[in-house]
Coordinates of C-alpha atoms in Angstrom, one line a residue:
X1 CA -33.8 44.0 52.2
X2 CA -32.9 40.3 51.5
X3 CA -30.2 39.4 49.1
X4 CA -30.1 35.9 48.4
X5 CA -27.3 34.1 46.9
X6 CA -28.0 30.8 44.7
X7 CA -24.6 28.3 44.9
X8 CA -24.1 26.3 42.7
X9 CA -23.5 22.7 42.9
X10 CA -22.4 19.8 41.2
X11 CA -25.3 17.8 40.1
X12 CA -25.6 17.7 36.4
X13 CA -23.6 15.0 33.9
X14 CA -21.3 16.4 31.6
X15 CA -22.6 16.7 27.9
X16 CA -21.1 15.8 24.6
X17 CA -21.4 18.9 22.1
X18 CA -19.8 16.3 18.9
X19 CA -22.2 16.4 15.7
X20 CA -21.0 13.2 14.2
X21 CA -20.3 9.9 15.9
X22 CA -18.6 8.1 12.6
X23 CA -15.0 9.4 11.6
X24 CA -13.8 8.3 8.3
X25 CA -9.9 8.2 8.4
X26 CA -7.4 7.2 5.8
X27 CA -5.3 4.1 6.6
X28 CA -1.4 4.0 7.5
X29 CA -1.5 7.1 9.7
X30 CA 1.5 8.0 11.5
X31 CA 1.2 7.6 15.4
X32 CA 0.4 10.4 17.5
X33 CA -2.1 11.7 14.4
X34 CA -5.0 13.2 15.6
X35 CA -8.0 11.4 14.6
X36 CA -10.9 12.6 16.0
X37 CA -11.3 15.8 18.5
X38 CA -14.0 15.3 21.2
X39 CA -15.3 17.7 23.3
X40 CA -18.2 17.8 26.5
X41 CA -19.5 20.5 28.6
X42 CA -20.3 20.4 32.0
X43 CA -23.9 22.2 33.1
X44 CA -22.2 23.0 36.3
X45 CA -19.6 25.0 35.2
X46 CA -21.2 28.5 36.0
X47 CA -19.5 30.0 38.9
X48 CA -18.1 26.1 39.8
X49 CA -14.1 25.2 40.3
X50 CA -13.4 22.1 38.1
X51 CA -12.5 20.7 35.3
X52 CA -13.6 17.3 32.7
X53 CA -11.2 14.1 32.2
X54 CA -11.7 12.1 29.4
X55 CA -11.0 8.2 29.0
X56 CA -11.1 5.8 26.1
X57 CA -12.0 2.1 26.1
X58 CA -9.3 -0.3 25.7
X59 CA -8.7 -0.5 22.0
X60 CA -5.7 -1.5 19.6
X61 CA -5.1 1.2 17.5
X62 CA -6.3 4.6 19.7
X63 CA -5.5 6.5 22.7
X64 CA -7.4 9.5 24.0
X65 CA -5.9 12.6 25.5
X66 CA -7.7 13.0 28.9
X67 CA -7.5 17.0 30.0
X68 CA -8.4 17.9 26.0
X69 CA -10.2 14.9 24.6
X70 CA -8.2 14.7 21.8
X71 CA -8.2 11.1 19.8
X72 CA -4.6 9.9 18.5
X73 CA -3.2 7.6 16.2
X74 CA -0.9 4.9 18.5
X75 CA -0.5 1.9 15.9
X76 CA -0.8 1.3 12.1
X77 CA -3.9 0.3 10.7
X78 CA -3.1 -1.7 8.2
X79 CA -6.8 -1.9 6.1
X80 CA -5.4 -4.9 4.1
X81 CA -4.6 -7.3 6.3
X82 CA -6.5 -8.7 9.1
X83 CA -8.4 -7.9 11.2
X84 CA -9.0 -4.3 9.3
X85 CA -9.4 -6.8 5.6
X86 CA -12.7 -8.0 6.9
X87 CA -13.8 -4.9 8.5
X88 CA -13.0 -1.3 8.6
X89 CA -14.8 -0.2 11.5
X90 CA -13.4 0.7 14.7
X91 CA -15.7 1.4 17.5
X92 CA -14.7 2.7 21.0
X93 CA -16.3 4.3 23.8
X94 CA -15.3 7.7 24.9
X95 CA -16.1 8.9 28.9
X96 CA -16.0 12.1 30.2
X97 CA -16.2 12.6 33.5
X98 CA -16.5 15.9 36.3
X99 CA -13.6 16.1 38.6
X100 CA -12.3 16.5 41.4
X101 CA -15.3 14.8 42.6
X102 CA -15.7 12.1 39.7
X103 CA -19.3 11.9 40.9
X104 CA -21.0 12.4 37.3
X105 CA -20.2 11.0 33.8
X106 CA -21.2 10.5 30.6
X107 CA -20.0 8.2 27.6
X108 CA -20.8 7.5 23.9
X109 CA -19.6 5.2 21.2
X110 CA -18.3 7.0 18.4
X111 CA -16.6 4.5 15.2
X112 CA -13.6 5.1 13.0
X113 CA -14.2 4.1 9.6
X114 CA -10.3 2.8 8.4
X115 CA -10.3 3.4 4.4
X116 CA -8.3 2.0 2.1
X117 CA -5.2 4.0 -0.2
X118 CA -3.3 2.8 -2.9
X119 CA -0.1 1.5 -0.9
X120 CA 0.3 -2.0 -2.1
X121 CA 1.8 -2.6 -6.0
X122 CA 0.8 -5.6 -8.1
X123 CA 3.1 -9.1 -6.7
X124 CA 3.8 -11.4 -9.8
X125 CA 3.7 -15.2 -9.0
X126 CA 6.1 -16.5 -9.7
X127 CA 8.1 -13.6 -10.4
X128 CA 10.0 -15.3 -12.7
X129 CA 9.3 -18.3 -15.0
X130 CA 11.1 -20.2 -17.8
X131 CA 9.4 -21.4 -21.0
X132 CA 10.6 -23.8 -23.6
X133 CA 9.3 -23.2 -27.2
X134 CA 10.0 -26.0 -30.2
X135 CA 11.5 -23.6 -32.8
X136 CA 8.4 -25.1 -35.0
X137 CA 6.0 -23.0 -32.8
X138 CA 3.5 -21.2 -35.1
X139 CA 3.0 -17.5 -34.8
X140 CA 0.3 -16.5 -32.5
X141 CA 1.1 -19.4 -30.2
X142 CA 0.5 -18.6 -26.4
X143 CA 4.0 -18.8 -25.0
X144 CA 3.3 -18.0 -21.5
X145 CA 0.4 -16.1 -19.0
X146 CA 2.0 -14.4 -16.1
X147 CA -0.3 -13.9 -13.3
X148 CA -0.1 -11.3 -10.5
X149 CA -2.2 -9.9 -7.2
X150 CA -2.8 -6.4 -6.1
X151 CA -4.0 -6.6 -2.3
X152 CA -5.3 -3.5 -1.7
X153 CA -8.7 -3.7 -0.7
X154 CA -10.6 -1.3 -2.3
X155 CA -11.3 -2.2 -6.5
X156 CA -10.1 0.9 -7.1
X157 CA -7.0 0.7 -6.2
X158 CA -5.9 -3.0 -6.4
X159 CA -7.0 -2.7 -10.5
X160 CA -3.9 -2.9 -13.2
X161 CA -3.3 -3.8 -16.5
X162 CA -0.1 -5.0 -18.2
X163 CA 1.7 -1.8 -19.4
X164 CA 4.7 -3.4 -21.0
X165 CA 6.5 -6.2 -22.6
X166 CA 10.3 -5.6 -22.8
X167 CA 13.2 -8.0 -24.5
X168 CA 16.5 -7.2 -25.8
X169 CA 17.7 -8.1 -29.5
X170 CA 14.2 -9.7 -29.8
X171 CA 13.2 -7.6 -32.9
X172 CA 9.3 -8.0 -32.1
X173 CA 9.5 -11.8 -31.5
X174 CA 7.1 -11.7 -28.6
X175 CA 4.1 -9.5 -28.1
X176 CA 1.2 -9.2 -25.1
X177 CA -2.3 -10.0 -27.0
X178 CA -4.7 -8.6 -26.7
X179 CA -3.1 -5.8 -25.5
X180 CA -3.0 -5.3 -21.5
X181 CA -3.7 -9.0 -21.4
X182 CA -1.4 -11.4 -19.2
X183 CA -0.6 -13.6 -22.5
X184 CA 2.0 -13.5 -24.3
X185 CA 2.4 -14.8 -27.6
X186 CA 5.0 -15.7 -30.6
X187 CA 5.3 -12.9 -33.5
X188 CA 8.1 -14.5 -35.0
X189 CA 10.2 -16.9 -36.5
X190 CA 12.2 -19.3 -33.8
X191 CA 13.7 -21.1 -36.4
X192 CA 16.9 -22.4 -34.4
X193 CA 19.2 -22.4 -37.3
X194 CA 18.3 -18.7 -38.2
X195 CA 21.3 -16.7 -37.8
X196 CA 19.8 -14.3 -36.2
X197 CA 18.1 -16.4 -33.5
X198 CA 21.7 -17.9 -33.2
X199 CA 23.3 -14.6 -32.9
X200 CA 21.3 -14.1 -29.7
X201 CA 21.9 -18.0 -29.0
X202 CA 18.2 -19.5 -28.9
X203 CA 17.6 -17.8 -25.9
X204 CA 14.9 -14.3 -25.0
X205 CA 15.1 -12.4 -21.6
X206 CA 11.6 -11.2 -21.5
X207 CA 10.3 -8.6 -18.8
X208 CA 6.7 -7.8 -18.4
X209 CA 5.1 -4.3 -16.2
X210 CA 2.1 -4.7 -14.4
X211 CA 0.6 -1.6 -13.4
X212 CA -1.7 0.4 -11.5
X213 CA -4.5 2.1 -13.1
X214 CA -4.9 4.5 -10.2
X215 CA -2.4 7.3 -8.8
X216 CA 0.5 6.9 -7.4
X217 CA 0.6 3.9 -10.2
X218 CA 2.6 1.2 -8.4
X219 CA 4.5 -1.3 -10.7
X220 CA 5.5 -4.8 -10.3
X221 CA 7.6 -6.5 -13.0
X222 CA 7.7 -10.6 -14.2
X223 CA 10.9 -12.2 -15.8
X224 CA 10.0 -14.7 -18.5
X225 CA 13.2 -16.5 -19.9
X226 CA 12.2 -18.3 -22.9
X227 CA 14.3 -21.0 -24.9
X228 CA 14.2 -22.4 -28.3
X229 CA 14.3 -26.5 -28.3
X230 CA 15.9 -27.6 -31.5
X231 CA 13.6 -30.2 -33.8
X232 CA 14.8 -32.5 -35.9
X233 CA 12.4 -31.6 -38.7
X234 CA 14.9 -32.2 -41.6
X235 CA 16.7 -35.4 -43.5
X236 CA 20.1 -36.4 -44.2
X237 CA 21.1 -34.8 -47.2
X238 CA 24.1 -35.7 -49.3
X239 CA 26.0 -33.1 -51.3
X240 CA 26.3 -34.0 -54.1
X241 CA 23.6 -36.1 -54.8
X242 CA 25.2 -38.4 -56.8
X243 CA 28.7 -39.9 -57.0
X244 CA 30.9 -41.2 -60.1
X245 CA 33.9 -43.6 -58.9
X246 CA 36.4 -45.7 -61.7
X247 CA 36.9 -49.0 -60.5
X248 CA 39.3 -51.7 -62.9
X249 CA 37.9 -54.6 -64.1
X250 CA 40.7 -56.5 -61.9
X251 CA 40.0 -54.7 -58.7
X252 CA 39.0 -57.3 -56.1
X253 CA 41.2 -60.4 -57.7
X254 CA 43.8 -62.2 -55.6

């Protein structure tokens, strides 16, 4: 009787057991996140001392750990700025190779798709202004149009509308029409000489909210300072109109 013993030998590439190749990951991750787990088998292993390293191609933003083929996090991805703005995708090459020998590997490309979130609030330029208004301004007059810049990518998140306009002691002097619109526009009366617009001496503190339509709602907020220019819109006027004064028939003689 013969009993024959098959050994086994190291002559077969290690093989990647993923079932996706693209990995969609949120921007801002903390380093040292796991982003991606990836795993290999080696045909060899039956009855076969050894063990698989894995490697990563140089890369900015990932590092790979080599004995469990875990991909981390090692700098923030920034998806609006540059070079992330123009694209999202990330690709690197993962090896896995047999050791201790090193004599068989086997790589893939897998690519990290950087998504945007809603990080960045709305930026008012400038974010403060001053207007001058002649007090003879009609109601309805545009008085000023802020203008501001979400730059988060995605149109979901870099959307707003203007929530609010705030002033104090204005009694509804200023309003944003239409409504959510940049402009803002003259409800009332600037007459400079109105007691009540000298009360509050000519001059409105107005602050204007720009907001977020999507969750977490980020805010940014515009100062407009507006003053009333007085206009010279009426005449002398004597009081009274007419005057009455005796003179002697002698006045004016030497």
């Amino acid at each position: 009787t013969f009993m024959v013993y098959i050994v086994n030998t190291n002559d077969a590439k290690p093989v990647f057991n993923i079932t996706s190749r693209m990995y969609k990951i949120a921007e801002e991750l903390p380093p040292g996140t796991v982003a991606a787990n990836i795993t290999a088998v080696d045909p060899d292993g039956f009855n076969y001392i050894g063990y698989l390293l894995y490697s990563l191609s140089p890369n900015e933003y990932f590092a790979i750990n080599k004995y469990t083929g875990a991909i981390y996090v090692v700098m923030r991805m920034d998806r609006d700025s540059k070079p992330l703005r123009d694209s999202p995708l990330v690709d690197v090459q993962v090896t896995v190779r047999d050791s201790p020998t090193g004599l068989h590997s086997s790589s893939i490309t897998i690519t990290f798709n950087v998504t945007d979130m809603n990080d960045n609030p709305p930026i008012c330029h400038p974010g403060a202004l001053r207007v001058q208004v002649p007090e003879t301004e009609v109601t309805g007059a545009l008085i000023a149009s802020v203008t501001c810049q979400d730059i988060d990518v995605d149109p979901v998140y870099n959307n707003f509308t203007f929530k609010s306009l705030s002033c104090l002691n204005c009694n509804n002097m200023f309003a944003l029409e239409p409504l959510g619109s940049r402009n803002i526009v003259l409800k009332g009366n600037l007459d400079f000489e109105d007691p009540n617009n000298l009360y509050v001496g000519n001059e409105y503190s107005l602050a204007v909210v720009a907001e977020d339509t999507a969750s977490p709602y980020m805010t940014g907020t515009v100062y407009i300072y507006v003053t009333t220019i007085p206009v010279n819109e009426f005449p002398p006027v004597f009081h009274p109109t007419s005057y009455v004064f005796p003179v002697h028939e002698s006045s004016g003689r030497k």
